[in-house]
Short mmCIF file of C-alpha atoms in Angstrom, two decimals:
data_model
loop_
_atom_site.label_atom_id
_atom_site.label_comp_id
_atom_site.label_asym_id
_atom_site.label_seq_id
_atom_site.Cartn_x
_atom_site.Cartn_y
_atom_site.Cartn_z
CA UNK O 1 -9.33 -7.85 -64.55
CA UNK O 2 -7.72 -4.66 -63.91
CA UNK O 3 -10.53 -2.97 -63.38
CA UNK O 4 -10.52 -3.85 -59.49
CA UNK O 5 -14.17 -3.28 -57.63
CA UNK O 6 -13.11 -0.32 -56.51
CA UNK O 7 -11.39 1.50 -59.50
CA UNK O 8 -15.41 0.86 -61.13
CA UNK O 9 -18.11 3.90 -61.40
CA UNK O 10 -21.87 2.14 -62.50
CA UNK O 11 -24.43 4.76 -63.27
CA UNK O 12 -28.31 4.68 -64.18
CA UNK O 13 -27.68 7.57 -67.20
CA UNK O 14 -25.09 9.17 -68.74
CA UNK O 15 -23.14 12.34 -65.85
CA UNK O 16 -25.56 10.81 -63.69
CA UNK O 17 -24.14 9.79 -60.07
CA UNK O 18 -22.48 6.89 -59.29
CA UNK O 19 -24.08 4.44 -57.32
CA UNK O 20 -23.24 3.71 -53.91
CA UNK O 21 -21.26 -0.23 -53.03
CA UNK O 22 -24.25 -0.68 -50.84
CA UNK O 23 -27.35 -0.91 -53.31
CA UNK O 24 -28.84 -3.77 -55.25
CA UNK O 25 -29.22 -3.75 -58.44
CA UNK O 26 -32.00 -5.45 -58.12
CA UNK O 27 -33.39 -2.58 -56.16
CA UNK O 28 -33.21 -0.13 -59.11
CA UNK O 29 -35.10 -2.43 -61.57
CA UNK O 30 -38.39 -1.17 -62.78
CA UNK O 31 -38.46 -3.73 -65.23
CA UNK O 32 -37.00 -7.02 -66.20
CA UNK O 33 -33.94 -4.69 -68.35
CA UNK O 34 -32.11 -2.20 -66.94
CA UNK O 35 -29.42 -0.43 -68.19
CA UNK O 36 -25.93 0.78 -65.90
CA UNK O 37 -23.24 2.89 -67.46
CA UNK O 38 -19.81 1.76 -66.73
CA UNK O 39 -17.30 3.95 -66.17
CA UNK O 40 -12.99 3.74 -65.30
CA UNK O 41 -12.65 6.16 -62.55
CA UNK O 42 -8.73 5.64 -63.03
CA UNK O 43 -6.17 3.97 -60.24
CA UNK O 44 -7.72 4.24 -56.65
CA UNK O 45 -6.02 4.23 -53.00
CA UNK O 46 -7.45 3.31 -50.02
CA UNK O 47 -8.15 7.26 -47.52
CA UNK O 48 -6.00 5.88 -45.08
CA UNK O 49 -3.17 5.11 -47.39
CA UNK O 50 -3.81 8.66 -48.87
CA UNK O 51 -3.87 10.33 -45.16
CA UNK O 52 -0.27 8.57 -44.48
CA UNK O 53 1.39 9.55 -47.16
CA UNK O 54 -0.37 12.90 -47.22
CA UNK O 55 1.44 14.21 -43.90
CA UNK O 56 3.93 12.49 -42.93
CA UNK O 57 5.78 13.95 -46.22
CA UNK O 58 5.49 17.22 -43.82
CA UNK O 59 6.54 15.91 -40.98
CA UNK O 60 9.57 14.54 -42.08
CA UNK O 61 10.45 17.70 -44.65
CA UNK O 62 10.69 20.04 -41.88
CA UNK O 63 12.54 17.99 -39.82
CA UNK O 64 15.20 18.01 -43.18
CA UNK O 65 14.98 21.90 -42.93
CA UNK O 66 15.42 22.06 -39.23
CA UNK O 67 18.56 20.35 -39.28
CA UNK O 68 20.09 22.56 -41.54
CA UNK O 69 20.89 20.48 -44.64
CA UNK O 70 24.66 22.04 -45.90
CA UNK O 71 22.64 21.55 -49.39
CA UNK O 72 20.32 23.96 -47.88
CA UNK O 73 21.74 26.56 -46.13
CA UNK O 74 25.34 28.05 -45.93
CA UNK O 75 27.03 26.06 -43.32
CA UNK O 76 29.35 29.29 -42.29
CA UNK O 77 26.11 31.03 -41.48
CA UNK O 78 24.66 28.37 -39.51
CA UNK O 79 26.93 27.67 -37.25
CA UNK O 80 27.70 31.07 -36.84
CA UNK O 81 24.25 32.27 -36.71
CA UNK O 82 21.47 31.82 -32.58
CA UNK O 83 18.46 30.10 -33.06
CA UNK O 84 15.85 32.15 -31.28
CA UNK O 85 14.16 29.96 -29.05
CA UNK O 86 10.85 30.21 -31.26
CA UNK O 87 12.96 28.28 -33.81
CA UNK O 88 12.18 25.27 -31.85
CA UNK O 89 8.90 25.68 -30.86
CA UNK O 90 7.84 25.52 -34.33
CA UNK O 91 9.62 22.61 -34.50
CA UNK O 92 7.71 21.34 -31.74
CA UNK O 93 3.92 22.50 -32.92
CA UNK O 94 4.63 21.30 -36.60
CA UNK O 95 6.04 17.80 -35.47
CA UNK O 96 2.43 17.46 -33.22
CA UNK O 97 0.37 18.68 -35.84
CA UNK O 98 0.70 16.32 -37.88
CA UNK O 99 2.03 13.92 -35.82
CA UNK O 100 -1.14 14.25 -34.28
CA UNK O 101 -3.02 13.53 -37.78
CA UNK O 102 -0.85 10.48 -38.16
CA UNK O 103 -1.76 9.27 -35.58
CA UNK O 104 -5.90 9.67 -35.44
CA UNK O 105 -5.35 8.47 -39.16
CA UNK O 106 -4.41 4.90 -37.39
CA UNK O 107 -6.38 5.20 -34.39
CA UNK O 108 -9.36 7.07 -34.22
CA UNK O 109 -11.09 8.18 -37.81
CA UNK O 110 -13.45 5.92 -39.43
CA UNK O 111 -13.36 5.92 -43.19
CA UNK O 112 -16.43 5.22 -44.94
CA UNK O 113 -16.17 5.97 -48.56
CA UNK O 114 -13.09 3.38 -48.78
CA UNK O 115 -11.29 4.84 -51.68
CA UNK O 116 -10.42 7.81 -53.77
CA UNK O 117 -8.49 8.61 -56.94
CA UNK O 118 -4.59 8.67 -57.33
CA UNK O 119 -4.69 12.03 -58.25
CA UNK O 120 -6.50 13.12 -55.64
CA UNK O 121 -3.24 11.59 -53.40
CA UNK O 122 -0.61 13.38 -55.74
CA UNK O 123 -2.24 16.99 -55.29
CA UNK O 124 -2.28 16.82 -52.13
CA UNK O 125 0.90 15.61 -51.35
CA UNK O 126 2.34 18.79 -53.94
CA UNK O 127 -0.13 21.00 -51.49
CA UNK O 128 1.50 19.92 -48.42
CA UNK O 129 4.68 18.76 -48.97
CA UNK O 130 5.20 21.98 -51.09
CA UNK O 131 4.11 24.50 -48.77
CA UNK O 132 6.23 22.73 -46.31
CA UNK O 133 9.53 23.24 -48.04
CA UNK O 134 8.84 26.64 -48.26
CA UNK O 135 7.65 27.09 -45.15
CA UNK O 136 10.75 25.44 -43.20
CA UNK O 137 13.27 27.18 -45.63
CA UNK O 138 12.20 30.22 -43.99
CA UNK O 139 11.70 29.61 -40.30
CA UNK O 140 14.97 27.63 -39.95
CA UNK O 141 17.16 30.22 -42.24
CA UNK O 142 20.24 31.59 -40.54
CA UNK O 143 18.44 34.81 -41.34
CA UNK O 144 15.42 34.21 -39.45
CA UNK O 145 14.16 37.19 -37.57
CA UNK O 146 12.08 36.26 -34.33
CA UNK O 147 8.07 37.58 -34.27
CA UNK O 148 7.85 42.07 -33.68
CA UNK O 149 6.34 41.70 -30.10
CA UNK O 150 9.33 38.95 -28.74
CA UNK O 151 8.23 36.52 -26.21
CA UNK O 152 4.30 37.60 -25.52
CA UNK O 153 3.65 37.14 -29.24
CA UNK O 154 5.10 33.94 -29.29
CA UNK O 155 3.66 32.76 -26.29
CA UNK O 156 -0.14 33.95 -26.89
CA UNK O 157 0.39 32.31 -29.88
CA UNK O 158 1.85 28.75 -29.33
CA UNK O 159 -1.07 28.20 -26.28
CA UNK O 160 -3.38 29.13 -28.68
CA UNK O 161 -2.04 26.66 -31.54
CA UNK O 162 -1.70 23.91 -28.36
CA UNK O 163 -5.37 24.37 -27.23
CA UNK O 164 -6.75 23.87 -30.74
CA UNK O 165 -4.85 20.83 -31.24
CA UNK O 166 -6.12 19.89 -28.08
CA UNK O 167 -9.98 21.22 -29.10
CA UNK O 168 -9.48 19.25 -33.36
CA UNK O 169 -8.58 15.89 -31.02
CA UNK O 170 -11.19 15.70 -28.50
CA UNK O 171 -14.04 17.08 -31.17
CA UNK O 172 -12.49 13.90 -34.14
CA UNK O 173 -12.89 12.02 -30.96
CA UNK O 174 -15.95 12.50 -30.61
CA UNK O 175 -17.25 12.57 -34.38
CA UNK O 176 -15.66 9.06 -34.55
CA UNK O 177 -17.22 7.54 -31.35
CA UNK O 178 -20.41 8.75 -32.74
CA UNK O 179 -19.81 7.41 -36.59
CA UNK O 180 -19.03 4.14 -34.16
CA UNK O 181 -22.07 3.57 -32.70
CA UNK O 182 -24.15 3.98 -36.00
CA UNK O 183 -26.53 7.02 -33.88
CA UNK O 184 -27.86 8.73 -37.17
CA UNK O 185 -30.47 9.96 -35.67
CA UNK O 186 -28.93 13.32 -34.05
CA UNK O 187 -26.80 15.58 -35.07
CA UNK O 188 -23.39 14.98 -33.07
CA UNK O 189 -23.62 17.22 -29.92
CA UNK O 190 -20.46 18.18 -27.06
CA UNK O 191 -19.60 16.47 -24.51
CA UNK O 192 -18.19 17.03 -20.80
CA UNK O 193 -15.59 17.65 -22.35
CA UNK O 194 -14.77 21.81 -22.81
CA UNK O 195 -13.31 21.20 -26.12
CA UNK O 196 -16.18 20.23 -27.73
CA UNK O 197 -18.50 23.07 -26.82
CA UNK O 198 -18.05 24.07 -29.70
CA UNK O 199 -20.64 22.49 -31.05
CA UNK O 200 -23.15 24.88 -29.44
CA UNK O 201 -22.14 26.97 -32.30
CA UNK O 202 -20.94 25.92 -35.30
CA UNK O 203 -21.70 22.44 -37.51
CA UNK O 204 -17.55 21.77 -37.75
CA UNK O 205 -15.59 22.86 -35.15
CA UNK O 206 -12.79 20.56 -36.13
CA UNK O 207 -12.43 23.15 -39.55
CA UNK O 208 -12.42 26.20 -36.65
CA UNK O 209 -9.74 24.02 -34.68
CA UNK O 210 -8.15 23.85 -37.61
CA UNK O 211 -7.78 27.11 -39.10
CA UNK O 212 -6.66 28.10 -35.52
CA UNK O 213 -3.78 25.85 -35.45
CA UNK O 214 -2.80 28.10 -38.60
CA UNK O 215 -3.55 31.25 -37.83
CA UNK O 216 -2.08 30.50 -34.38
CA UNK O 217 1.01 29.04 -36.02
CA UNK O 218 0.97 32.16 -37.91
CA UNK O 219 1.56 34.53 -35.38
CA UNK O 220 3.88 32.76 -33.42
CA UNK O 221 6.80 32.59 -36.42
CA UNK O 222 5.14 35.62 -38.00
CA UNK O 223 6.15 34.46 -41.83
CA UNK O 224 4.84 35.37 -45.11
CA UNK O 225 4.48 31.93 -46.27
CA UNK O 226 2.61 30.49 -42.90
CA UNK O 227 0.52 33.14 -43.62
CA UNK O 228 -0.54 32.59 -47.37
CA UNK O 229 -0.75 28.57 -45.88
CA UNK O 230 -3.40 30.11 -43.28
CA UNK O 231 -5.18 31.97 -45.78
CA UNK O 232 -5.56 28.60 -48.07
CA UNK O 233 -6.96 26.81 -45.49
CA UNK O 234 -9.12 28.98 -44.14
CA UNK O 235 -10.55 29.00 -47.66
CA UNK O 236 -10.80 25.23 -48.30
CA UNK O 237 -12.00 24.52 -44.60
CA UNK O 238 -14.99 26.95 -45.46
CA UNK O 239 -15.80 25.28 -48.61
CA UNK O 240 -15.84 21.78 -46.73
CA UNK O 241 -17.76 23.17 -43.74
CA UNK O 242 -19.91 24.80 -45.77
CA UNK O 243 -20.67 21.26 -48.31
CA UNK O 244 -21.39 19.12 -44.34
CA UNK O 245 -23.36 22.43 -43.37
CA UNK O 246 -25.77 22.12 -46.28
CA UNK O 247 -26.11 18.08 -45.61
CA UNK O 248 -26.31 18.24 -41.97
CA UNK O 249 -29.26 20.90 -42.53
CA UNK O 250 -31.40 18.82 -44.35
CA UNK O 251 -30.58 15.90 -41.99
CA UNK O 252 -31.32 17.67 -38.73
CA UNK O 253 -32.33 20.48 -39.84
CA UNK O 254 -33.57 22.25 -36.00
CA UNK O 255 -30.88 21.12 -33.83
CA UNK O 256 -28.16 22.92 -36.86
CA UNK O 257 -30.78 25.80 -38.04
CA UNK O 258 -29.01 28.51 -35.87
CA UNK O 259 -25.23 27.63 -36.42
CA UNK O 260 -22.89 28.57 -38.49
CA UNK O 261 -21.28 26.06 -40.18
CA UNK O 262 -16.92 27.29 -39.18
CA UNK O 263 -17.30 30.55 -37.55
CA UNK O 264 -19.28 31.02 -34.59
CA UNK O 265 -21.72 33.65 -36.11
CA UNK O 266 -20.80 34.13 -39.14
#
């Protein structure tokens, strides 16, 4: 009983791929005898729980640094130092980003896998929560210095950030609608919405917009921790995009063959 269905992995051969839940055993049997290998996949959590936990942490952690708790910053410095407007703008943008993720998890995304190992959630939370603490500590520090080019740099970066957030949302809505309709005969295509036209150039425009958001946030705040986080996100998103691009090439070769995975032309 301790091995509930989502925790059980079944294989036809050792170290082979795990059988999908939708497969009928009878369809696999070539004779009256079939051997299945059992694997305990470990404690599992649902994808909704995974993303809600992963994204709620950064939202709350950043706000704790924003209010400048006495246990984090020196109270004398906090009361003396004036907060540059970019500090408030950065808090708004950061909260907007993760609030969008949370709302999309609840109302937009359609999760097909069902479950994932608990250890994956722990690693994801450690990454996002840890980087958020590092980022928020620097941006909300009483000695934080504004970007080199002042208001112009902040304004352009904030505009780019908001455009990337909007684009990411509309791409996710388009993908969810395509998956929900059950039409898998064609590659996800752009709609009348200009933000979805990026589908014409890349296979994974949602990753393109996600990376664009963090690069814009880096330029807007001009802090090293955000730059490092953005760099790591570019690497991770590129790997995911390449993996998904290869799957698209197998299923929709004519439509995808001239497209890039995440960055146009590259």
